[in-house]
PDB file of N, CA and C in Angstrom:
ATOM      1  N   UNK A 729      -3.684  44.770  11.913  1.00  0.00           N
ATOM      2  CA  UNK A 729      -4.549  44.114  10.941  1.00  0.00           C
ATOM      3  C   UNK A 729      -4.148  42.647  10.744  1.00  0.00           C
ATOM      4  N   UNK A 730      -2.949  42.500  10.659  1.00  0.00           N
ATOM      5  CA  UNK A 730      -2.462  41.168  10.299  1.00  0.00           C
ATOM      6  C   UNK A 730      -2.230  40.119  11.424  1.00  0.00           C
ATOM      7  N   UNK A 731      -2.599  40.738  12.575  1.00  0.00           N
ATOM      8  CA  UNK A 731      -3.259  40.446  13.860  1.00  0.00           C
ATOM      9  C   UNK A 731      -4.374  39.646  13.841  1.00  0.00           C
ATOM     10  N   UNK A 732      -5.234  40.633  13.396  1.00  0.00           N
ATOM     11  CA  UNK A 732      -6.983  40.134  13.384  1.00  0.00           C
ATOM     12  C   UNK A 732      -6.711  39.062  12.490  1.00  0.00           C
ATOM     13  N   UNK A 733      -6.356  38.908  11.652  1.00  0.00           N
ATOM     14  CA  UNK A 733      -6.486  38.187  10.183  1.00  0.00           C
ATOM     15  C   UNK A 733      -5.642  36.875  11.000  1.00  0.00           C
ATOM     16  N   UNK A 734      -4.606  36.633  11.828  1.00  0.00           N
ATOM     17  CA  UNK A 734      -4.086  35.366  12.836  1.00  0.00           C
ATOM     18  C   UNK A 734      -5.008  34.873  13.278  1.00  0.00           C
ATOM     19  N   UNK A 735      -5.575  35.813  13.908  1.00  0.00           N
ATOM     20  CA  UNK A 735      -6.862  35.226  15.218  1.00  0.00           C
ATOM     21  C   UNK A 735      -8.203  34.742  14.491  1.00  0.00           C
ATOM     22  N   UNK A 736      -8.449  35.054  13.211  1.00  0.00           N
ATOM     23  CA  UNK A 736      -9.342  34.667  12.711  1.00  0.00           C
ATOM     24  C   UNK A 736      -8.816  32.964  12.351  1.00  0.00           C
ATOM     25  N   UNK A 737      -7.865  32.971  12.228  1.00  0.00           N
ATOM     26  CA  UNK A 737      -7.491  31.887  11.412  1.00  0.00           C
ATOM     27  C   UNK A 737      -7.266  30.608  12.345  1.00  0.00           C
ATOM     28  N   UNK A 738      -6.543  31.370  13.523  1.00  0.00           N
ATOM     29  CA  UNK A 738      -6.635  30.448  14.673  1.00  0.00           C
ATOM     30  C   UNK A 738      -8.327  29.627  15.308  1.00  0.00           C
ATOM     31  N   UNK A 739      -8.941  30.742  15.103  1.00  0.00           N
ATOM     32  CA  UNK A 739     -10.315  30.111  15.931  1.00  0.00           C
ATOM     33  C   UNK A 739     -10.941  29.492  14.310  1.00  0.00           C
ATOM     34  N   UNK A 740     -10.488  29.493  13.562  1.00  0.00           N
ATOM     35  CA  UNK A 740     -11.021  28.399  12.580  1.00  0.00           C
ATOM     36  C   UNK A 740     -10.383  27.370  12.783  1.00  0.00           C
ATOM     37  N   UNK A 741      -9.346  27.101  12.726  1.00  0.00           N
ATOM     38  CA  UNK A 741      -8.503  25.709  13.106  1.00  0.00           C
ATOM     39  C   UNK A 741      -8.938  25.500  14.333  1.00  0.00           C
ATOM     40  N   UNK A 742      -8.902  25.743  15.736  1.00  0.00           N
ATOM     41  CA  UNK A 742      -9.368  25.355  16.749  1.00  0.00           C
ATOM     42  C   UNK A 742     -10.678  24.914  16.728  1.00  0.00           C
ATOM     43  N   UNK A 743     -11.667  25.743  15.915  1.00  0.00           N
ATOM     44  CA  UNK A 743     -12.953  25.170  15.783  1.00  0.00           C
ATOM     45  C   UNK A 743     -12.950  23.531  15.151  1.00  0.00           C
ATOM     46  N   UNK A 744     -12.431  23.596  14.348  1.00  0.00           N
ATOM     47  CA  UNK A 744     -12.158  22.940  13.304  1.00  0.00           C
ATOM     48  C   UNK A 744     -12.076  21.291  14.126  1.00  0.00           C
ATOM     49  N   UNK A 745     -10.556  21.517  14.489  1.00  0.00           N
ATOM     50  CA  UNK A 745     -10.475  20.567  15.898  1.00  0.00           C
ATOM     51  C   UNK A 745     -11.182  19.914  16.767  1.00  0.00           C
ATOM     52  N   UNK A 746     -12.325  20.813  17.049  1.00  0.00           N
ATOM     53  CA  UNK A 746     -13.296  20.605  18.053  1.00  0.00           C
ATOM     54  C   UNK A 746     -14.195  20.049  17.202  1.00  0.00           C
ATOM     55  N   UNK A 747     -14.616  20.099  16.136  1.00  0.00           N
ATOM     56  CA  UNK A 747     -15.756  19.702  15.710  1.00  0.00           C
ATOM     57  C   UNK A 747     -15.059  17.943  14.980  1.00  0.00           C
ATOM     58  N   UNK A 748     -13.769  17.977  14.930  1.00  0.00           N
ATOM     59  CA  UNK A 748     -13.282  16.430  14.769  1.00  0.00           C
ATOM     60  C   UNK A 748     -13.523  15.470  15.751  1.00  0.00           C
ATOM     61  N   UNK A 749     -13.215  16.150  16.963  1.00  0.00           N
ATOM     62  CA  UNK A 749     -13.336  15.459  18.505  1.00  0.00           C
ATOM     63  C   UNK A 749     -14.881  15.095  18.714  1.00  0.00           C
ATOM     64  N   UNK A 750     -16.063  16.368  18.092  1.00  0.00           N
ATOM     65  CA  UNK A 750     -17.010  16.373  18.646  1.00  0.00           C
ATOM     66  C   UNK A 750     -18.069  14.951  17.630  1.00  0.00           C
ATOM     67  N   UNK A 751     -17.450  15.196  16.466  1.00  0.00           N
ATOM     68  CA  UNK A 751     -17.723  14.266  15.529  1.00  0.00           C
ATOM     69  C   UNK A 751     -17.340  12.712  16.299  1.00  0.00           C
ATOM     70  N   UNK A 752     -16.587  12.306  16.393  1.00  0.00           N
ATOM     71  CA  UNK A 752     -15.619  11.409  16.717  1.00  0.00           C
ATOM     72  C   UNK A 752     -16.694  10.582  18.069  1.00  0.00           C
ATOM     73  N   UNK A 753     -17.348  11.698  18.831  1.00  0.00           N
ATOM     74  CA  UNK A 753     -18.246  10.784  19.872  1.00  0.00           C
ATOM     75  C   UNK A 753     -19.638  11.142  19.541  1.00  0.00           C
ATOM     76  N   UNK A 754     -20.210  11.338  17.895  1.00  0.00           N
ATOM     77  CA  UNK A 754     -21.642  10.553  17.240  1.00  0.00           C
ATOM     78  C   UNK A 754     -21.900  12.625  16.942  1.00  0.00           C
ATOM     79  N   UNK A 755     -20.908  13.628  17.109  1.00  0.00           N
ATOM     80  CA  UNK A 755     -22.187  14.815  17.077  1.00  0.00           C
ATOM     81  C   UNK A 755     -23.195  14.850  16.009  1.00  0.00           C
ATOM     82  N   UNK A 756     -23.987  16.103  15.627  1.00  0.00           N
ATOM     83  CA  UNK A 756     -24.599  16.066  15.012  1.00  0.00           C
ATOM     84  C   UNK A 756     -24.362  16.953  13.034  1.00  0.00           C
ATOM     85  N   UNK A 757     -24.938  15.942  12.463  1.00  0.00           N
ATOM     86  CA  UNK A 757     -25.110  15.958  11.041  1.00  0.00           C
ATOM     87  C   UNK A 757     -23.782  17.470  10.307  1.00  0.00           C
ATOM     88  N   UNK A 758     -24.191  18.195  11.178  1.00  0.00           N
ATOM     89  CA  UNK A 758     -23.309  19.578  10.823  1.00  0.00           C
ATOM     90  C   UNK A 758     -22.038  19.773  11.156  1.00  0.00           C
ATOM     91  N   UNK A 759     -21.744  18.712  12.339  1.00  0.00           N
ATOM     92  CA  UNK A 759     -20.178  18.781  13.315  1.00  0.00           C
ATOM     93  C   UNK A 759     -19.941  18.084  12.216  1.00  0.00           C
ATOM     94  N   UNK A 760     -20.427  16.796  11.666  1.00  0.00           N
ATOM     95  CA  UNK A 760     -19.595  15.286  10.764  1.00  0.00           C
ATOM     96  C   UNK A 760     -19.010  16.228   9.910  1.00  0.00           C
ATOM     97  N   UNK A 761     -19.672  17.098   9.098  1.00  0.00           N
ATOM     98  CA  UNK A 761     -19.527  17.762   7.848  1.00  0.00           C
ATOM     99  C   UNK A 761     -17.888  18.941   7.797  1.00  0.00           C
ATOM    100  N   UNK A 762     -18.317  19.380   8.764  1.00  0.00           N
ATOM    101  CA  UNK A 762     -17.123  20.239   9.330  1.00  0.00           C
ATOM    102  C   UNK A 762     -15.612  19.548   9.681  1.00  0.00           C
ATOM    103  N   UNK A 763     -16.043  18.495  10.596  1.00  0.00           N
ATOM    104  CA  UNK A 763     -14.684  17.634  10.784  1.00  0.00           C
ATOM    105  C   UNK A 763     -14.243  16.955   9.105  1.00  0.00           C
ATOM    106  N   UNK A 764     -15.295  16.782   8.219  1.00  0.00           N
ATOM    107  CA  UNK A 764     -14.912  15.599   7.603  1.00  0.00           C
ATOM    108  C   UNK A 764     -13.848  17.480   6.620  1.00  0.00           C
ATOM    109  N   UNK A 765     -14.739  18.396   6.446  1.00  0.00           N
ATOM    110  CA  UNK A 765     -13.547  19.203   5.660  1.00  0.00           C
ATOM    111  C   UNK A 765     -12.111  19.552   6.957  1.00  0.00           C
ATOM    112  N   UNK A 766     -12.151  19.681   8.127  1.00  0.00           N
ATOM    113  CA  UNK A 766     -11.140  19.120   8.442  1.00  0.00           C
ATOM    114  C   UNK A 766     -10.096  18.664   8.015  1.00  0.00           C
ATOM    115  N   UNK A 767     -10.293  17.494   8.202  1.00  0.00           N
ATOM    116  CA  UNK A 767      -9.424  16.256   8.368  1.00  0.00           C
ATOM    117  C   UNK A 767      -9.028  16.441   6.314  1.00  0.00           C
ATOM    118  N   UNK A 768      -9.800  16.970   5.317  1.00  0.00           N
ATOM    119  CA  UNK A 768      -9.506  16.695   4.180  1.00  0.00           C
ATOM    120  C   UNK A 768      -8.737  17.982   3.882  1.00  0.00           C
ATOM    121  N   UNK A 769      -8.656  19.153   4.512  1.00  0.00           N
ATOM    122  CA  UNK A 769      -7.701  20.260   4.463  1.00  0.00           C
ATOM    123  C   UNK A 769      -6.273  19.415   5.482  1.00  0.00           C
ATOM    124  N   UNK A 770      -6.012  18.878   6.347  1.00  0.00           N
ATOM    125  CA  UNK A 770      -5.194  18.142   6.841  1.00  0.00           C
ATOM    126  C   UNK A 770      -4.499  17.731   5.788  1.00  0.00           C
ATOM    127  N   UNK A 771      -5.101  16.748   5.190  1.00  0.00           N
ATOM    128  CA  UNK A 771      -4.749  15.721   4.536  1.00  0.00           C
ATOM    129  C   UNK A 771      -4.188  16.453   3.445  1.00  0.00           C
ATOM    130  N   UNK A 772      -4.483  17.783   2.598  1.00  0.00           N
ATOM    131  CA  UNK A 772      -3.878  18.350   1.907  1.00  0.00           C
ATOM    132  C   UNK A 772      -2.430  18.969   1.858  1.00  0.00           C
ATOM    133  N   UNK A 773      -2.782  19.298   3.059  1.00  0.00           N
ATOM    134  CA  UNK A 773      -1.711  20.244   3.785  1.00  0.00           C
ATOM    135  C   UNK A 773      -0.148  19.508   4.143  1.00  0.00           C
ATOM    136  N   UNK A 774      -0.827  17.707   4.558  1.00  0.00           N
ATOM    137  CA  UNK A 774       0.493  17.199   4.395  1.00  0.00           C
ATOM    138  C   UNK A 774       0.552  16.814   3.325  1.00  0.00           C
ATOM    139  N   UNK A 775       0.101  16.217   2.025  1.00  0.00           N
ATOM    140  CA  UNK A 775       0.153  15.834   0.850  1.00  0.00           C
ATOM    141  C   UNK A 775       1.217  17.000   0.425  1.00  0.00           C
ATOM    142  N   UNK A 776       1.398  18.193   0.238  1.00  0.00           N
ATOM    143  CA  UNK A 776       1.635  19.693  -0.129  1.00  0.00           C
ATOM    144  C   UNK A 776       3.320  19.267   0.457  1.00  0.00           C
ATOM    145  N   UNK A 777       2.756  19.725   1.764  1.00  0.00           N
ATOM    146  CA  UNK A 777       4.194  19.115   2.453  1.00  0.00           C
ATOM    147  C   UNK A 777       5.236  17.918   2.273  1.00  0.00           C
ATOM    148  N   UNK A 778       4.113  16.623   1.919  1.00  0.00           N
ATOM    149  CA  UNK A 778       5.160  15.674   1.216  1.00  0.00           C
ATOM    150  C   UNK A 778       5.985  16.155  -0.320  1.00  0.00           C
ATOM    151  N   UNK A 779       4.577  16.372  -0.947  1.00  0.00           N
ATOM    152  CA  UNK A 779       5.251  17.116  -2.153  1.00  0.00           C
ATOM    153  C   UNK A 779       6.742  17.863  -2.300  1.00  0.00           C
ATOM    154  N   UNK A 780       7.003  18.936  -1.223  1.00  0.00           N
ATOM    155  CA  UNK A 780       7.237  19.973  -1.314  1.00  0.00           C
ATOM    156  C   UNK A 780       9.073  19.706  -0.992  1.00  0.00           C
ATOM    157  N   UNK A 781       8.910  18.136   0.306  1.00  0.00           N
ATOM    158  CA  UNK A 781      10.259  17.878  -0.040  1.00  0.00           C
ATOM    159  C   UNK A 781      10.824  17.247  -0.808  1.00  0.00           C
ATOM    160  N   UNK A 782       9.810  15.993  -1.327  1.00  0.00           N
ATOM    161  CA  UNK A 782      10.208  15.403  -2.753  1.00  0.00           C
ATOM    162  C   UNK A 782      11.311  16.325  -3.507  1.00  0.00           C
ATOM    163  N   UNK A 783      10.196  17.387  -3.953  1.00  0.00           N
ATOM    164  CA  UNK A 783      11.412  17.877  -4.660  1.00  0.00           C
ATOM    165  C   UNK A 783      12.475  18.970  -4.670  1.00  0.00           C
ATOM    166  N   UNK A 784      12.618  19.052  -3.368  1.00  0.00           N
ATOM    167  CA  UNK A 784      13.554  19.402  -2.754  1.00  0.00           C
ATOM    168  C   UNK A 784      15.157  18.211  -3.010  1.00  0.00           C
ATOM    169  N   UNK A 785      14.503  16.909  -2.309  1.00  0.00           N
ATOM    170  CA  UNK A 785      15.174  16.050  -2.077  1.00  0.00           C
ATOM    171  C   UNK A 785      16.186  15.723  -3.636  1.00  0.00           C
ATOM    172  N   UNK A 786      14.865  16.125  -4.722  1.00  0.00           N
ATOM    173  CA  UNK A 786      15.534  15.881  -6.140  1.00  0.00           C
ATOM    174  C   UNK A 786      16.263  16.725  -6.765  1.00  0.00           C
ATOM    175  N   UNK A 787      16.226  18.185  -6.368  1.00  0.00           N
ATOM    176  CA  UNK A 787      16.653  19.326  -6.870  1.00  0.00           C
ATOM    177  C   UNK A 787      18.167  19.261  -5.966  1.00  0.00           C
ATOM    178  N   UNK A 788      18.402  18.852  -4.676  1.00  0.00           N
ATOM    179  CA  UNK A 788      19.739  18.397  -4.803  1.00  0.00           C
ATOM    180  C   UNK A 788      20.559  17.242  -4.663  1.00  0.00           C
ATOM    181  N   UNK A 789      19.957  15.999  -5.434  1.00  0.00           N
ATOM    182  CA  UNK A 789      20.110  15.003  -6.113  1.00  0.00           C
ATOM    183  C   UNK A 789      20.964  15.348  -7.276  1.00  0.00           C
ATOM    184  N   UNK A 790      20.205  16.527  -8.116  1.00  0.00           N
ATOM    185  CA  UNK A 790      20.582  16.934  -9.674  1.00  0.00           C
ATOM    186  C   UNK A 790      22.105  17.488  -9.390  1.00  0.00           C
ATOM    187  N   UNK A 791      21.853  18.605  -8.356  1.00  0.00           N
ATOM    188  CA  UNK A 791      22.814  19.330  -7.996  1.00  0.00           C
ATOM    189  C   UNK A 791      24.117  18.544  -7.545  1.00  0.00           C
ATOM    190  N   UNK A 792      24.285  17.340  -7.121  1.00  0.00           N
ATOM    191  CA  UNK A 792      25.157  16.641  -6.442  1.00  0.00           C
ATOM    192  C   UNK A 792      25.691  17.443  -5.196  1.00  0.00           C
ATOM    193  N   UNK A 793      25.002  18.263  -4.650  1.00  0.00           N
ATOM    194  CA  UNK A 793      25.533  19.234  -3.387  1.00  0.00           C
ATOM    195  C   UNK A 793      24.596  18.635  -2.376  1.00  0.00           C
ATOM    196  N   UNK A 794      24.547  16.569  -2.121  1.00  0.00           N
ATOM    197  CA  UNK A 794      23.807  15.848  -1.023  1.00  0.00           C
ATOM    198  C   UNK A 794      24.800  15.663   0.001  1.00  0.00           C
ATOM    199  N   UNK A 795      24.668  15.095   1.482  1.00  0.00           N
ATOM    200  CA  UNK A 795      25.493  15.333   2.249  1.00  0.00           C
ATOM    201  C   UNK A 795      26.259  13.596   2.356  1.00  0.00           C
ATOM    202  N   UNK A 796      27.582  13.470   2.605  1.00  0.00           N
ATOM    203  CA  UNK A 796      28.595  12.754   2.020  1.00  0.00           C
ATOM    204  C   UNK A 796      29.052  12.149   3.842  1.00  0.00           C
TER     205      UNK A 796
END
């Protein structure tokens, strides 16, 4: 099950991909739309990720257990 539920997820991102590329050389009205949520789940995903070491970086700042 947790199989199917990969592969689903994969051919959404791959789609996903394709419709950035396909956007990218003029496609049509429905590809733009698709790439543009794309690129704005991207953009989340590293935002999340920047986030995520921030405060990491601060939590052992506090701790004084940084490397010397």
């Amino acid at each position: 099950m947790i199989a199917l539920v990969l592969v689903g997820v994969l051919v959404v991102v791959v789609g996903g991909c394709a419709c950035v590329v396909w956007a990218s050389r003029g496609g049509p009205r429905w590809v733009r739309a698709v790439a543009s949520v794309t690129l704005a789940a991207g953009e989340l995903v590293r935002g999340s990720e920047r986030n995520r070491r921030q405060r990491e970086r601060r939590r052992l700042n506090r701790s004084g257990s940084g490397s010397d």
